[in-house]
mmCIF file of C-alpha atoms and ligand atoms in Angstrom:
data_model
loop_
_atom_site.group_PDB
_atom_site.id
_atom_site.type_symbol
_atom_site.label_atom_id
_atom_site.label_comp_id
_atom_site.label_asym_id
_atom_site.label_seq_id
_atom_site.Cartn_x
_atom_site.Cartn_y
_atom_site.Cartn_z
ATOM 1 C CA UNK A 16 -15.897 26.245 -2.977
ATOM 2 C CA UNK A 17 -14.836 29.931 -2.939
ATOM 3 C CA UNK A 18 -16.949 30.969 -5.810
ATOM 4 C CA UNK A 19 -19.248 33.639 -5.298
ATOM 5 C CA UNK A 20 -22.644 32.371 -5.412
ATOM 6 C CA UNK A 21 -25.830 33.928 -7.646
ATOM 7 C CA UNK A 22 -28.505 34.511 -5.350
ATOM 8 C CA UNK A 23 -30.944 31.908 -6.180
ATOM 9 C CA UNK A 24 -27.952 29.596 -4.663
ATOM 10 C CA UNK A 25 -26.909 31.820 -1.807
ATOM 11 C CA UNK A 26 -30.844 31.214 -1.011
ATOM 12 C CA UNK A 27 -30.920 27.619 -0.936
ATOM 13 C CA UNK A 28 -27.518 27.411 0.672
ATOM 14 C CA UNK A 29 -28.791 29.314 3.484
ATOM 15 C CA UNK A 30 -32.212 27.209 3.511
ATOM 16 C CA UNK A 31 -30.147 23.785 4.052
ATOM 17 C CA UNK A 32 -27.994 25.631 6.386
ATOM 18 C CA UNK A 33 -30.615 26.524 8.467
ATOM 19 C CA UNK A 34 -32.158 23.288 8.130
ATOM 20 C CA UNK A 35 -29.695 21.113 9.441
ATOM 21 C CA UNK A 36 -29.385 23.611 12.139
ATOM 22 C CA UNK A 37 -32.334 22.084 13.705
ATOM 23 C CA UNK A 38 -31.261 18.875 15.322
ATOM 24 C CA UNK A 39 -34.301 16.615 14.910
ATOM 25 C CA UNK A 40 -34.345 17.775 11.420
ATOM 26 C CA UNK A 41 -30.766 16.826 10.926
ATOM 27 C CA UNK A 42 -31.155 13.699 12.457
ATOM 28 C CA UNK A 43 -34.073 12.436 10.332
ATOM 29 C CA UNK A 44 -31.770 13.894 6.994
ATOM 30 C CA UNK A 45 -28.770 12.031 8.297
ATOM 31 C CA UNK A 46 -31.307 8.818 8.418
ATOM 32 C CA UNK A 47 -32.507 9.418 5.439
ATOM 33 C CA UNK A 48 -29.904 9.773 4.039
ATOM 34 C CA UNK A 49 -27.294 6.848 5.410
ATOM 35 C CA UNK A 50 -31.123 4.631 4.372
ATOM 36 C CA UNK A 51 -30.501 6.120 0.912
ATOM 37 C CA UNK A 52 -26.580 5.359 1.001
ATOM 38 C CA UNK A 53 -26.985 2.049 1.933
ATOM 39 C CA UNK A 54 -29.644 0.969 -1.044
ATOM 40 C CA UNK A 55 -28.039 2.666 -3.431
ATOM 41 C CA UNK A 56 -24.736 0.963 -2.217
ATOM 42 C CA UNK A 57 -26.872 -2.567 -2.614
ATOM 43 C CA UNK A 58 -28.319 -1.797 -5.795
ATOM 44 C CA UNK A 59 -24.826 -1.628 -7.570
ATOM 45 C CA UNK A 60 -23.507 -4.790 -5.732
ATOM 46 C CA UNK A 61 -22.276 -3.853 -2.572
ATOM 47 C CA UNK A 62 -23.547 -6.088 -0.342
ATOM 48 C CA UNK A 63 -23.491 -3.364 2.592
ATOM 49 C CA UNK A 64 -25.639 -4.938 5.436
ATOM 50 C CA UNK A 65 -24.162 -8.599 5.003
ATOM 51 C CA UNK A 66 -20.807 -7.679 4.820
ATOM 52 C CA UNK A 67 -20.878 -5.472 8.172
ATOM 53 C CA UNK A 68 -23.217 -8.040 10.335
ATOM 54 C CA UNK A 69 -20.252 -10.565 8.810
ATOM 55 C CA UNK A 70 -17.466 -8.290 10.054
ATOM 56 C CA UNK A 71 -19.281 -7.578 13.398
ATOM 57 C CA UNK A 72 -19.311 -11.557 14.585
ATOM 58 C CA UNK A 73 -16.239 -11.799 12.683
ATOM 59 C CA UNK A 74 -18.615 -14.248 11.126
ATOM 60 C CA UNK A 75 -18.984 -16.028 14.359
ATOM 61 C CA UNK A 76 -22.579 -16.388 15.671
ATOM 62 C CA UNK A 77 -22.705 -13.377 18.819
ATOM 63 C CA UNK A 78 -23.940 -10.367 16.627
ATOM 64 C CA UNK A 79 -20.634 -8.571 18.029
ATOM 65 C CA UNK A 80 -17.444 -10.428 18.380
ATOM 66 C CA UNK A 81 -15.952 -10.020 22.152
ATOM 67 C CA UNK A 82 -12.834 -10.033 20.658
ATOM 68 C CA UNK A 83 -13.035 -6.771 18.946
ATOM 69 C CA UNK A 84 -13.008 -5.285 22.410
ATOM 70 C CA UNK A 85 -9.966 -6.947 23.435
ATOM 71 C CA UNK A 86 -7.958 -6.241 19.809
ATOM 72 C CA UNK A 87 -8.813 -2.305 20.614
ATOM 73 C CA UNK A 88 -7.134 -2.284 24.154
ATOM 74 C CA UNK A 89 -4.248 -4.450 22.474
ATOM 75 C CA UNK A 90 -3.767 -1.592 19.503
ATOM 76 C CA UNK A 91 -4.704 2.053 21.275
ATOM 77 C CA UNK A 92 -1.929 4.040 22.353
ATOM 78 C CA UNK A 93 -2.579 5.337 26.196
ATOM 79 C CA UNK A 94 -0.640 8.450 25.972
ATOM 80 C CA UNK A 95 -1.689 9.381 22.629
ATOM 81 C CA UNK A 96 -3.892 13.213 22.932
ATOM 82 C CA UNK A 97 -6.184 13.172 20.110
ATOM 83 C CA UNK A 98 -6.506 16.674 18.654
ATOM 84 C CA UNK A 99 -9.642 18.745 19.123
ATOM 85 C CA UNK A 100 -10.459 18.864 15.586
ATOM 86 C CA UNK A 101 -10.499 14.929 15.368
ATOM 87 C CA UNK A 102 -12.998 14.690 17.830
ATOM 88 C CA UNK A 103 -16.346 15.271 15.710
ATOM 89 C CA UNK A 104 -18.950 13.853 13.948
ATOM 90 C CA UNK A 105 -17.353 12.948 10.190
ATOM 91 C CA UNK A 106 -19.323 11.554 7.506
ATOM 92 C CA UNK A 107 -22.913 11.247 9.655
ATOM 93 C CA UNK A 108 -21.149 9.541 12.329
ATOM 94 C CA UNK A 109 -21.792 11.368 15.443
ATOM 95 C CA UNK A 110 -18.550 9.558 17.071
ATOM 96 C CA UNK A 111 -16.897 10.565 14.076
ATOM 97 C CA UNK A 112 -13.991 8.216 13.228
ATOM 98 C CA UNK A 113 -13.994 7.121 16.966
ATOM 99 C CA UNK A 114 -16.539 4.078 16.821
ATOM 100 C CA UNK A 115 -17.343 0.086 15.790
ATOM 101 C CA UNK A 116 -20.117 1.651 13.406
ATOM 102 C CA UNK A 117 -17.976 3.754 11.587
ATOM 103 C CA UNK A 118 -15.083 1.441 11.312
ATOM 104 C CA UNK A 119 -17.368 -1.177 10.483
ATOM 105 C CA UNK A 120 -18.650 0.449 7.380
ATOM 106 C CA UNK A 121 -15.365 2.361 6.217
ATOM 107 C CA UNK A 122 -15.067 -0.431 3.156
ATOM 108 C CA UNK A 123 -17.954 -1.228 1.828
ATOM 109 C CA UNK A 124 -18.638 2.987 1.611
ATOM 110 C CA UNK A 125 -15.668 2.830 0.023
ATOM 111 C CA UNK A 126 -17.015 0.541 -2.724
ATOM 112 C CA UNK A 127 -20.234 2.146 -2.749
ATOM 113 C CA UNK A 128 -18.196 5.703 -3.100
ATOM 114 C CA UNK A 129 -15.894 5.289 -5.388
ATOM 115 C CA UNK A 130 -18.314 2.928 -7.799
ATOM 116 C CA UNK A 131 -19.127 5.946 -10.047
ATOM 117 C CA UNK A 132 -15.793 7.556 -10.512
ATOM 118 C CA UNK A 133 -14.921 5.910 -14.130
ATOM 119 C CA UNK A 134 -17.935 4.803 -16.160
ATOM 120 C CA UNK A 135 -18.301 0.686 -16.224
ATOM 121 C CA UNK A 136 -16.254 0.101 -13.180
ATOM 122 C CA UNK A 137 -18.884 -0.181 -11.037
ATOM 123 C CA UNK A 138 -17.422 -2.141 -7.428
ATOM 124 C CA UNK A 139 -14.336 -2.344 -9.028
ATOM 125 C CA UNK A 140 -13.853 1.484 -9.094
ATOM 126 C CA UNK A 141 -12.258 1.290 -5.601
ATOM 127 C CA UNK A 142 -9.682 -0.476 -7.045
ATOM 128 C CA UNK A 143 -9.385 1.286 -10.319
ATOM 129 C CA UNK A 144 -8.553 4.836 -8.272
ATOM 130 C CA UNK A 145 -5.999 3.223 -6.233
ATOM 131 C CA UNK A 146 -3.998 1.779 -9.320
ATOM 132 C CA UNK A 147 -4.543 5.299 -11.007
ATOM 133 C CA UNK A 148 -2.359 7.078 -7.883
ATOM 134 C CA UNK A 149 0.061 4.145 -7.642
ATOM 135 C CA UNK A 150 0.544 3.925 -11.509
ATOM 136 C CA UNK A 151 1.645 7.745 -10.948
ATOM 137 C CA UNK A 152 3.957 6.926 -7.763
ATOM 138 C CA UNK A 153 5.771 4.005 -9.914
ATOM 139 C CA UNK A 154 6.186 5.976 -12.788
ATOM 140 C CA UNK A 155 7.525 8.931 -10.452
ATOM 141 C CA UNK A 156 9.623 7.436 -8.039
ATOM 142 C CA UNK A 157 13.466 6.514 -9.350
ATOM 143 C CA UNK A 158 13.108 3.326 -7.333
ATOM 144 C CA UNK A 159 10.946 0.769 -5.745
ATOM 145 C CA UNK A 160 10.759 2.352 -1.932
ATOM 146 C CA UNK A 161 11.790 -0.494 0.733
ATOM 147 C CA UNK A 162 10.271 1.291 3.684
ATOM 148 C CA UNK A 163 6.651 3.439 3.471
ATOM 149 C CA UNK A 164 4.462 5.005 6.091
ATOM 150 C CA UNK A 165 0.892 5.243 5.103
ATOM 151 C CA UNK A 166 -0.551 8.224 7.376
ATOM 152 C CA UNK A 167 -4.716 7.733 7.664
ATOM 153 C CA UNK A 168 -4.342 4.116 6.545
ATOM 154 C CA UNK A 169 -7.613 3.568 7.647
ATOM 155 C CA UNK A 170 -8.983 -0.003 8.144
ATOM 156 C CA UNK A 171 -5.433 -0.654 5.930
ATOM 157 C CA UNK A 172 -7.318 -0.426 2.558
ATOM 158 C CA UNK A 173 -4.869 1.796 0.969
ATOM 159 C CA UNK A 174 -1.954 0.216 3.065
ATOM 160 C CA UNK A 175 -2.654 -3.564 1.528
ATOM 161 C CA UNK A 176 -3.287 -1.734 -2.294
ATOM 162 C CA UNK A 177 0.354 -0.224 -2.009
ATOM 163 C CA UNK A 178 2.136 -3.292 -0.208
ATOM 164 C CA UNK A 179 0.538 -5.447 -3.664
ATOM 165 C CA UNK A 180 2.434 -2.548 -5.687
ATOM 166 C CA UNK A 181 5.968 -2.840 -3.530
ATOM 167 C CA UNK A 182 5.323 -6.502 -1.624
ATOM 168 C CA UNK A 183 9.113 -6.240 -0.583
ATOM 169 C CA UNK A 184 8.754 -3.148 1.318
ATOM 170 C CA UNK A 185 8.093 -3.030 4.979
ATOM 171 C CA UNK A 186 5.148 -0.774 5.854
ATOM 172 C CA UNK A 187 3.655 1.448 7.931
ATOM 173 C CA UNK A 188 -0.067 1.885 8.594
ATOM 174 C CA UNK A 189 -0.390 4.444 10.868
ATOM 175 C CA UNK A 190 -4.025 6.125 12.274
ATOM 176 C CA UNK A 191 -5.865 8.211 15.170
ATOM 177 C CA UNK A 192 -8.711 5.685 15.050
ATOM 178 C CA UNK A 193 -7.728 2.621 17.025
ATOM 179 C CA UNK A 194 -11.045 1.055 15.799
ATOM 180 C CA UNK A 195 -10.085 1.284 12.888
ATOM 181 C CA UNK A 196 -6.858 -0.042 13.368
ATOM 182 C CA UNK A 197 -8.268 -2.746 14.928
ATOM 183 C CA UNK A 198 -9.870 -3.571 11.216
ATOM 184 C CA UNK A 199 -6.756 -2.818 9.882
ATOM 185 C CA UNK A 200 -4.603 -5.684 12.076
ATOM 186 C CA UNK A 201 -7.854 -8.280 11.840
ATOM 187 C CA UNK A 202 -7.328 -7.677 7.992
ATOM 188 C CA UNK A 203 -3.905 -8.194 7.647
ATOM 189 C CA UNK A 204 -3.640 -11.627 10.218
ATOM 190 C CA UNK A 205 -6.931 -12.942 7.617
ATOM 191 C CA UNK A 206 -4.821 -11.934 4.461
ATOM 192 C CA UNK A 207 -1.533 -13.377 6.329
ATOM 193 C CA UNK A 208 -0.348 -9.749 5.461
ATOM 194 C CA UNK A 209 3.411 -9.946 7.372
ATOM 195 C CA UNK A 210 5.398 -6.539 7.134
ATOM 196 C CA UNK A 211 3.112 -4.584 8.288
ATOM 197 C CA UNK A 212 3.216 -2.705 11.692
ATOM 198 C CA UNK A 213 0.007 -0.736 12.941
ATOM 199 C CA UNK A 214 0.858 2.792 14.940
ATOM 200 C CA UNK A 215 -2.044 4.608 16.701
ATOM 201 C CA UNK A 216 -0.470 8.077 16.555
ATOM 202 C CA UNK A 217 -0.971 11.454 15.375
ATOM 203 C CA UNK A 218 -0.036 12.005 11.543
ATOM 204 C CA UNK A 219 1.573 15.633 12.888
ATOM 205 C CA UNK A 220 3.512 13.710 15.707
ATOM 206 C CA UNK A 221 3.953 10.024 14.976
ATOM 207 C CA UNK A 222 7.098 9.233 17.265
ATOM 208 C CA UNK A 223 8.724 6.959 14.535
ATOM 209 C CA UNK A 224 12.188 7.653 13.901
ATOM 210 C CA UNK A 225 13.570 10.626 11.983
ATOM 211 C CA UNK A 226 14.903 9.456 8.415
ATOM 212 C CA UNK A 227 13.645 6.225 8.228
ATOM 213 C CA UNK A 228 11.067 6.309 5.395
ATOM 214 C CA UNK A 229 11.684 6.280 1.369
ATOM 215 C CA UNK A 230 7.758 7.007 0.948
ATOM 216 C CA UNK A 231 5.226 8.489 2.676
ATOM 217 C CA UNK A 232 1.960 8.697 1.278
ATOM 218 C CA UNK A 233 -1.408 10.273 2.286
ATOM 219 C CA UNK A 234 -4.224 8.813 0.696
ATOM 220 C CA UNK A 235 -8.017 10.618 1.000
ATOM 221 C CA UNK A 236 -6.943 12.061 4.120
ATOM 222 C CA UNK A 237 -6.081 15.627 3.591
ATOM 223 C CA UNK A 238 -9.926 16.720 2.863
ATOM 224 C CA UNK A 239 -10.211 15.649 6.572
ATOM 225 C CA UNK A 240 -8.305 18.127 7.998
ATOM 226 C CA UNK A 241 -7.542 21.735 9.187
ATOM 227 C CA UNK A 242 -4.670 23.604 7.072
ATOM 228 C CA UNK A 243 -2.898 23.803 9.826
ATOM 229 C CA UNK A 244 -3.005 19.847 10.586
ATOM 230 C CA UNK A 245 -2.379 19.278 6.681
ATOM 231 C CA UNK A 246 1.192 21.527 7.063
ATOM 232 C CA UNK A 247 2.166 19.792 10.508
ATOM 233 C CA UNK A 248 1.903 16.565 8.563
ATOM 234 C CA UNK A 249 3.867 17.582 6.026
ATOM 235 C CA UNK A 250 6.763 18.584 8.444
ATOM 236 C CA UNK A 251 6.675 15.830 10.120
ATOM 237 C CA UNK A 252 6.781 13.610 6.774
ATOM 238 C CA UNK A 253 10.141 15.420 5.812
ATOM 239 C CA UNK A 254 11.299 14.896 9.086
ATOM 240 C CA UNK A 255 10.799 10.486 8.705
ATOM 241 C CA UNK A 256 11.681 10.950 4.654
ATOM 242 C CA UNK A 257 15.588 9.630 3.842
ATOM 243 C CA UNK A 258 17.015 12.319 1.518
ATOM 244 C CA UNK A 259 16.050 11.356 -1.476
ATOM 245 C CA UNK A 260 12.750 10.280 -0.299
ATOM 246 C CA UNK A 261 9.154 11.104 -1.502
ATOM 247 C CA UNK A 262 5.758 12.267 -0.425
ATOM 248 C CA UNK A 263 2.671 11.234 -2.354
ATOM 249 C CA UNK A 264 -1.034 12.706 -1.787
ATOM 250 C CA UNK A 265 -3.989 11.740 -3.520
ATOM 251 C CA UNK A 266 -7.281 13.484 -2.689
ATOM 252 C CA UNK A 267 -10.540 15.255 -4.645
ATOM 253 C CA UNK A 268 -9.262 17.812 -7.193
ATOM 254 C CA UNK A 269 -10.790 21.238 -6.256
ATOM 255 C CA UNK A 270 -9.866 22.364 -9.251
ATOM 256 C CA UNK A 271 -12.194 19.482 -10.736
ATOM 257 C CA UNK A 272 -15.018 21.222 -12.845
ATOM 258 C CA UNK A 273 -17.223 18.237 -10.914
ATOM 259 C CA UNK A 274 -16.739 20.422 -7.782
ATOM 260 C CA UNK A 275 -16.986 23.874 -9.312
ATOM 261 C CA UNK A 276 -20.175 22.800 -11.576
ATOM 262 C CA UNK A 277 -21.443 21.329 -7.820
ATOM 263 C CA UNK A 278 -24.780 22.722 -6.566
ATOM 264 C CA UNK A 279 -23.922 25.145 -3.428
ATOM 265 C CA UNK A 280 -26.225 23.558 -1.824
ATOM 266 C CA UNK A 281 -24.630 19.658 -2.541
ATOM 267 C CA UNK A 282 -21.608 21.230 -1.320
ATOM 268 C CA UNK A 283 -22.712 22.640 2.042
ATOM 269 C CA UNK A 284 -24.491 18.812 2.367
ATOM 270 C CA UNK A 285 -20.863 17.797 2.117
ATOM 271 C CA UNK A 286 -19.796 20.073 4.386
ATOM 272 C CA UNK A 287 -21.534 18.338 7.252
ATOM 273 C CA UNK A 288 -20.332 15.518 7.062
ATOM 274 C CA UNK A 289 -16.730 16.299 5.895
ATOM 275 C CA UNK A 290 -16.195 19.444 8.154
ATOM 276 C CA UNK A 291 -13.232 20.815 6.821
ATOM 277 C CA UNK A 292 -13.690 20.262 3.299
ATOM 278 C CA UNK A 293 -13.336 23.966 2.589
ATOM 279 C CA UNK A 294 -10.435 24.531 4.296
ATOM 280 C CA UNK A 295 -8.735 21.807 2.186
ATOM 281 C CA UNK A 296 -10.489 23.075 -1.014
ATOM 282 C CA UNK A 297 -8.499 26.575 -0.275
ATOM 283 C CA UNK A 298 -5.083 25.340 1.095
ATOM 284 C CA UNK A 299 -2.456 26.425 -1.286
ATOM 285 C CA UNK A 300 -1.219 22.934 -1.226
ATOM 286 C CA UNK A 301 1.990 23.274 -3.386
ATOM 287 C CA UNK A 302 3.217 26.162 -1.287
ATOM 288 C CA UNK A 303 1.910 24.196 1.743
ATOM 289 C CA UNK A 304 4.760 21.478 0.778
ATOM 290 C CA UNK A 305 7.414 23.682 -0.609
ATOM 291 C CA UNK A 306 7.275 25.599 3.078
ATOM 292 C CA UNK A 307 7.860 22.262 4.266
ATOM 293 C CA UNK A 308 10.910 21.441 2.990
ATOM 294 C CA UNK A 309 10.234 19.384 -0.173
ATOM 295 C CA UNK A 310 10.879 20.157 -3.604
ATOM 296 C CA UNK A 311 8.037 22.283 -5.727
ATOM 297 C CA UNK A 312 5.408 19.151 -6.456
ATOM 298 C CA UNK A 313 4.150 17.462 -9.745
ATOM 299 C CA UNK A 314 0.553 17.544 -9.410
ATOM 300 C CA UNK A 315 -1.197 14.940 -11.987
ATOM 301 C CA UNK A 316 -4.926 14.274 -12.252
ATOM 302 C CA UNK A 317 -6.162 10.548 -12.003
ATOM 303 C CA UNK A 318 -9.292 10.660 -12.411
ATOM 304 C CA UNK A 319 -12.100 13.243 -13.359
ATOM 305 C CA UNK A 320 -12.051 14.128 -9.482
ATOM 306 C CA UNK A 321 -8.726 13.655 -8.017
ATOM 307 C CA UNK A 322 -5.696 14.213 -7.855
ATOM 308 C CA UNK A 323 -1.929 12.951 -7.167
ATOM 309 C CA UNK A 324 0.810 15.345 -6.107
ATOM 310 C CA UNK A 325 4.250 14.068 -5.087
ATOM 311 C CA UNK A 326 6.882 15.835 -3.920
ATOM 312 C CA UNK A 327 10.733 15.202 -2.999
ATOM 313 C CA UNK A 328 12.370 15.971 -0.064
ATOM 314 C CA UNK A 329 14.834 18.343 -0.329
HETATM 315 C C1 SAM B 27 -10.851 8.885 4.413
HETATM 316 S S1 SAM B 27 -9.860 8.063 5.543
HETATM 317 C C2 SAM B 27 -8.516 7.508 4.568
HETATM 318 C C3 SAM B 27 -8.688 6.180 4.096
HETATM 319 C C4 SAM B 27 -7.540 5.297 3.737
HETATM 320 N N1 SAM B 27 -6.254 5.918 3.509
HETATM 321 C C5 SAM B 27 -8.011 4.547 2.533
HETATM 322 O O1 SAM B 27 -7.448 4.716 1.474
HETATM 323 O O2 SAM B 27 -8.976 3.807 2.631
HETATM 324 C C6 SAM B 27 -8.939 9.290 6.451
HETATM 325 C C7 SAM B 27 -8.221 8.651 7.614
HETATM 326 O O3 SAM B 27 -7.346 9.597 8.178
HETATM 327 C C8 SAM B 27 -7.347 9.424 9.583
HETATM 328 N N2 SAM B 27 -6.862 10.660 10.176
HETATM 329 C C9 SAM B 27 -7.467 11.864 10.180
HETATM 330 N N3 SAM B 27 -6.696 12.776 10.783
HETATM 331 C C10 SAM B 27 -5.554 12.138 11.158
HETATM 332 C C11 SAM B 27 -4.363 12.559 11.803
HETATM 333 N N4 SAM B 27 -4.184 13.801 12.180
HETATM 334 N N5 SAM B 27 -3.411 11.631 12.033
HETATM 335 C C12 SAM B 27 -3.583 10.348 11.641
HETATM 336 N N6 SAM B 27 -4.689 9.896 11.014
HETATM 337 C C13 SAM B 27 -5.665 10.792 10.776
HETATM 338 C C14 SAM B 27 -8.780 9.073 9.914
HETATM 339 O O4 SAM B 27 -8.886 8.408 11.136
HETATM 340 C C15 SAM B 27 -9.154 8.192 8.725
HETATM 341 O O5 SAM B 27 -8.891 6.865 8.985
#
């Protein structure tokens, strides 16, 4: 993402720059585009529209369920201050992470997103990329963890994938979207998920209790934040971690040659609707974790794109 581009790219960068500068114009790309997402989603088997008009009536016949309403004033946090940086429009939301539409669609984009990674998987590669990082956090970690905080669990899609891997453990899901929390807590009562407890908190500042945790992990979430969000996180991970205990981050590789053989211009299409994906792309994340407090980090790539690093406390 730091490369210095020729000047055919620099060009083009600048021409999509400028484009989406232009607020109609963005609008109609971002259309475009989420049209685009959607078919393409639909072609390979992810039945995008059906399964979000499904999860809106909770498959109930009012087009949106009533009780979604009440499940978000049951699972937001009053007191909780969202940071600034949290507050903007992420992946062509213009609410960002803070509304039904997003949280609506978080899994079947997943599915549609992570189709590709590995040839043949096609709407099983969702699945495939979480076994690659937890294949690496079994084989790491000296013993099954009984007590793990997932920070940016989401709509609980990487919080269910790791309680499968540990189903003693008791887990934490924690997020700054209550929307999607309220996902999260729908999916669990359907699955009859028990041991799981929802937090609406910040991943910098979560309030749970200091040593508590054998595992924390941080899956996709990094890429969505500032460097200086990514390093609070970390601190307050070692704070929660047991001695003894373990942080594990998956997230793109930069250092993927599918990112540095990108088209500038791709990448600055990215960049709108993941803002801070070049901060994460230059974080020094190793030193990031050894300033922290843990031990210097294996790093291990699973899959042509990303990458697990975990890390002891020490
Ligand atoms: C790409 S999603 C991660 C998805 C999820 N872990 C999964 O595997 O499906 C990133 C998540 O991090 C959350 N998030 C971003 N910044 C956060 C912060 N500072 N504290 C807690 N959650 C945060 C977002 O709300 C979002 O749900």
């Amino acid at each position: 993402m730091t490369a210095t581009l020729n000047p055919t790219d620099r060009i083009v960068s600048q021409v999509v720059n400028s484009l989406l500068s232009i607020k109609p114009l963005a609008k109609f790309a971002k259309y475009q585009a989420r049209e685009l997402i959607i078919k393409r989603a639909e072609s390979i088997g992810v039945a995008w529209r059906d399964d979000v008009k499904f999860l809106r009536s909770r498959g109930g016949s009012e087009a949106f369920s009533k009780q979604w309403e009440t499940d978000l004033a049951r699972i937001t946090n009053p007191n909780l201050t969202y940071p600034k940086y949290y507050l903007t429009s992420f992946h062509a939301y213009d609410r960002g992470n803070m509304s039904w539409d997003a949280a609506m669609e978080v899994e079947v984009a997943a599915y549609s997103v992570h189709a590709k990674i590995f040839a043949e998987t096609g709407t099983t590669g969702d699945t495939q990329l979480r076994k690659s990082y937890h294949d690496l956090v079994v084989q790491f970690l000296p013993t099954a963890p009984e007590h793990i905080l997932d920070i940016g669990c989401s709509v609980g899609m990487s919080t269910f994938a790791i309680q499968a891997v540990y189903p003693q453990a008791q887990l934490t899901g924690l997020d700054l979207s209550p929307y999607f929390l309220s996902i999260a807590n729908y999916r669990a009562e359907q699955q009859k998920s028990v041991n799981i407890n929802w937090v609406h908190a910040t991943g910098e500042s979560t309030g749970l209790p200091a040593h508590s945790y054998d595992l924390v992990s941080l899956f996709l979430i990094c890429h969505e934040l500032p460097q200086t969000a990514t390093r609070e996180i970390f601190a307050e991970a070692k704070r929660l971690l047991k001695p003894g205990g373990h942080i594990a981050i998956m997230d793109m590789n930069p250092a993927s040659e599918i990112y540095s053989q990108m088209a500038p211009y791709i990448l600055t299409l990215l960049k709108s609707t993941e803002p801070y994906l070049d901060r994460y792309f230059t974080l020094d994340i190793v030193q990031a974790l050894v300033d922290a407090g843990f031990e210097a980090p294996t790093i291990t790539t699973n899959t042509p794109r990303h990458r697990t690093i975990i890390a002891k406390v020490i």
